[in-house]
Each structure stands twice: as structure tokens, then as C-alpha cells.
């Protein structure tokens, strides 16, 4: 494993606790207040203190955006009302006629947005397997403008070689976006590996407590940041000051939480791989994962997501999830509490059935978001449910 991310000489834990947050100037409050205001009084027409209307800017959001940028050592952090609003903002960089390569095991909502909202603007999306950069080469077209990576992917936890794909994209004049939601900034730094934009659903690990919906983009490219900021302002998908505050608070414990998610997931994955009830245990940290070496090279931890295939049929799946006592059956992931999800009927129900079949989302597939509870309790919970 590589060392944890540093900013200057600072480790990721220090960055999480301190970055982006300055004591409030009038009172010295150590926590950035919730600036619950829509507008700001001007001393003369056009003369203000840097804020004129909260869609354009709000001090609580400014602090959050500096903190988000710091997490990936980026020059810019731009926050949105949801992860999909962040995806939407990136898609709005495109023009009619453009072509986009999207990894085929992409988050269901991202695929839905591309297929159902953007395809009608004459923007072409090809959903392709990106596990082999050599094969990807032939998929580029003269009008390929964007390459959309997700790694690890959801729910099959495949790994895409960020550096290799970003190099290919650059050679073809296309931008690379990495949806870094599953790894979190603690375990993966896409901008360091050549990506132009890193994206997060802050609803997940960054928020970490299943109490808000949000999204973020990080980039080092000033011109790109300016366009994305304009889209944020003109489109208006900003998060409210209260949500920004909760995220600022969450970020302080992000590194701690991720470490525990990683440790628990490693233990759960090990234990499940010895259970005969599962025909497949998918976790990038297991040596049996076909891309374990790549995961080890580009991530500093494996995060908390573990997918399995339960032997039997859908009735067995239903029985299994109903017997779990600690894992709750729910969509979403990345919170402190453990969740289990059935992609075929839940998160990935909007993925066309033939596409689900092609990539391997079948009725036996279950995805665990391993929380920060006592690892042994989680292992025991799964063991009693398969009995
Ligand atoms: C949840 C998720 C999104 C969408 O984010 P929302 O906050 O739900 O809009 C995008 N990508 C990934 C990988 C996700 O898990």
C-alpha cells in the first residue's frame, strides 16, 4: 500500500480535520456557521463583500468547496445538490454531435441520465468495458469528447486503470472524468493519475451518515472550473447552507471512518469467501479479485463495498435479506450503518435488462455497504442469515 495522501507535508487525516475551514472572522467561531441567507445587503449598487445571492455563493458553501478541493489536492471544488446534479453539470459541457465513452458498469442513475435526458440532444453514449485499455483504444471516434470512468464500479466492483485510460483520452483530445464515490478521496486520488475531473456523490462516504444528498466535482483545470461554476450558477443545482454545514462536519471524520469501513470490509469479505452459500465474493482487496493488483496499485485502501452472489434463486435472496438483523435492506451506501442492496430490483432496476444480463447483474447478486460497527457482529449477522 502507498502512504496516505499528503498535502504539502500533511496527511489525509489532518486535511480532513482542518482543510478549507478558517475561524469565522467576526466572532472567531471555530466551526463555519450556517449562513442561512438568500441575499446580502450591498453598501452601494454593485458593492458587496463578495456575496450577492446564495445561488451564486454562500460562505458555508465556500468553506465546503475549499474543503472538498483540499481532499483531492485540487485547485477547485464545486458542490452540487446531489451526485447526479454533479454528473448533469459535467454532461452540460457537451455539444450536439459529441461522443462519450462510458464504462459499462456505471452507476444506474448516471446511465439513465445519459440515455434518457442527453441522448435526445444528439449526444452519443457508448457503454463499454474499460477493464482492458488496449481494447478501449478502438472505441474512440473523432468526436469523442469525454471518457467516463467509475472505479471501483457499482455493483460489480470492477477496477479501471485510471492512468492508462486518462492517457488514452488525452491522446484523443477527450476529457476524463472519474466517479470516485466508491473509493472516496481517502483511498483514491484520480487527479494525480491524470483525470481532468473527479466526481463524488457526497451522499455516500463523504457525507457518511445517511442524512443528506449532495454531489461534488474537483478539478485542477481553471478553464474547466470556470465553465462548471457557470453551470452551477446558471443551472442552480446548489446545496443549501445547512447541508454544506453537515458535510463540513462529516469531512472531519472521513479518514477515520474510511479506515474502519476498509478494515471491516476486509474482514467481512474474507469471512464470506469461506461460506458455501455464496458462489462468488467480489471485493478488490481479495487476492481472488481478477484486478486485485491494479486495485492495490491505484488505491490506498479498498473501501467498504462487498458484492456477493448467493446460490439459489430470488426466493433465497428474499429469505436471506429478511433474516439479516444488522444490515438494513436499503438503497444507497457509504454510511456508518451497514446496508444490503439487491441491485437487480433496487439500484439498477432502471438499467435495461439485456444490459444487466450482459454485465452480470443477476437475481443472485447482492451488494453490501459495510458500515463501521464491530466487524465480528457483521460477520455473525451474515452467517446466521445464510443458515
Ligand atoms: C449515488 C451515486 C451517484 C448519484 O448520487 P446522488 O447523490 O444519489 O445523486 C453517482 N455515482 C455513484 C457511484 C453513486 O453511488
PDB file of C-alpha atoms and ligand atoms in Angstrom, residues 82-85 87 107 110 150 154 179 181-182 199 201-204 213-215 333 367, ligand 1:
ATOM      1  CA  UNK A  82     -26.834  15.790  -5.486  1.00  0.00           C
ATOM      2  CA  UNK A  83     -24.336  13.469  -7.095  1.00  0.00           C
ATOM      3  CA  UNK A  84     -26.481  13.372 -10.198  1.00  0.00           C
ATOM      4  CA  UNK A  85     -26.600  17.173 -10.319  1.00  0.00           C
ATOM      5  CA  UNK A  87     -22.997  14.368 -13.268  1.00  0.00           C
ATOM      6  CA  UNK A 107     -23.980   3.883 -11.593  1.00  0.00           C
ATOM      7  CA  UNK A 110     -25.686   8.115 -14.441  1.00  0.00           C
ATOM      8  CA  UNK A 150     -16.192   4.698 -12.485  1.00  0.00           C
ATOM      9  CA  UNK A 154     -21.111  -0.297  -8.870  1.00  0.00           C
ATOM     10  CA  UNK A 179     -16.642   8.961 -10.458  1.00  0.00           C
ATOM     11  CA  UNK A 181     -17.639   7.911  -4.987  1.00  0.00           C
ATOM     12  CA  UNK A 182     -16.855   4.293  -4.056  1.00  0.00           C
ATOM     13  CA  UNK A 199     -16.737  13.399  -9.090  1.00  0.00           C
ATOM     14  CA  UNK A 201     -21.888  11.672  -4.678  1.00  0.00           C
ATOM     15  CA  UNK A 202     -21.263  13.270  -1.271  1.00  0.00           C
ATOM     16  CA  UNK A 203     -24.433  11.467  -0.201  1.00  0.00           C
ATOM     17  CA  UNK A 204     -22.221   8.416   0.248  1.00  0.00           C
ATOM     18  CA  UNK A 213     -27.962  14.166  -0.588  1.00  0.00           C
ATOM     19  CA  UNK A 214     -25.135  16.048  -2.305  1.00  0.00           C
ATOM     20  CA  UNK A 215     -22.509  15.977  -5.031  1.00  0.00           C
ATOM     21  CA  UNK A 333     -24.161   3.213   0.634  1.00  0.00           C
ATOM     22  CA  UNK A 367     -24.234  -5.625  -2.610  1.00  0.00           C
TER      23      UNK A 367
HETATM   24  C1  LIG B   1     -25.195   7.522  -5.547  1.00  0.00           C
HETATM   25  C2  LIG B   1     -24.232   7.635  -6.653  1.00  0.00           C
HETATM   26  C3  LIG B   1     -24.356   8.654  -7.613  1.00  0.00           C
HETATM   27  C4  LIG B   1     -25.508   9.619  -7.613  1.00  0.00           C
HETATM   28  O1  LIG B   1     -25.508  10.449  -6.497  1.00  0.00           O
HETATM   29  P1  LIG B   1     -26.833  11.054  -5.806  1.00  0.00           P
HETATM   30  O2  LIG B   1     -26.259  11.813  -4.675  1.00  0.00           O
HETATM   31  O3  LIG B   1     -27.702   9.907  -5.419  1.00  0.00           O
HETATM   32  O4  LIG B   1     -27.494  11.914  -6.820  1.00  0.00           O
HETATM   33  C5  LIG B   1     -23.391   8.719  -8.603  1.00  0.00           C
HETATM   34  N1  LIG B   1     -22.384   7.831  -8.655  1.00  0.00           N
HETATM   35  C6  LIG B   1     -22.241   6.840  -7.760  1.00  0.00           C
HETATM   36  C7  LIG B   1     -21.101   5.877  -7.887  1.00  0.00           C
HETATM   37  C8  LIG B   1     -23.165   6.704  -6.735  1.00  0.00           C
HETATM   38  O5  LIG B   1     -23.028   5.707  -5.861  1.00  0.00           O
END
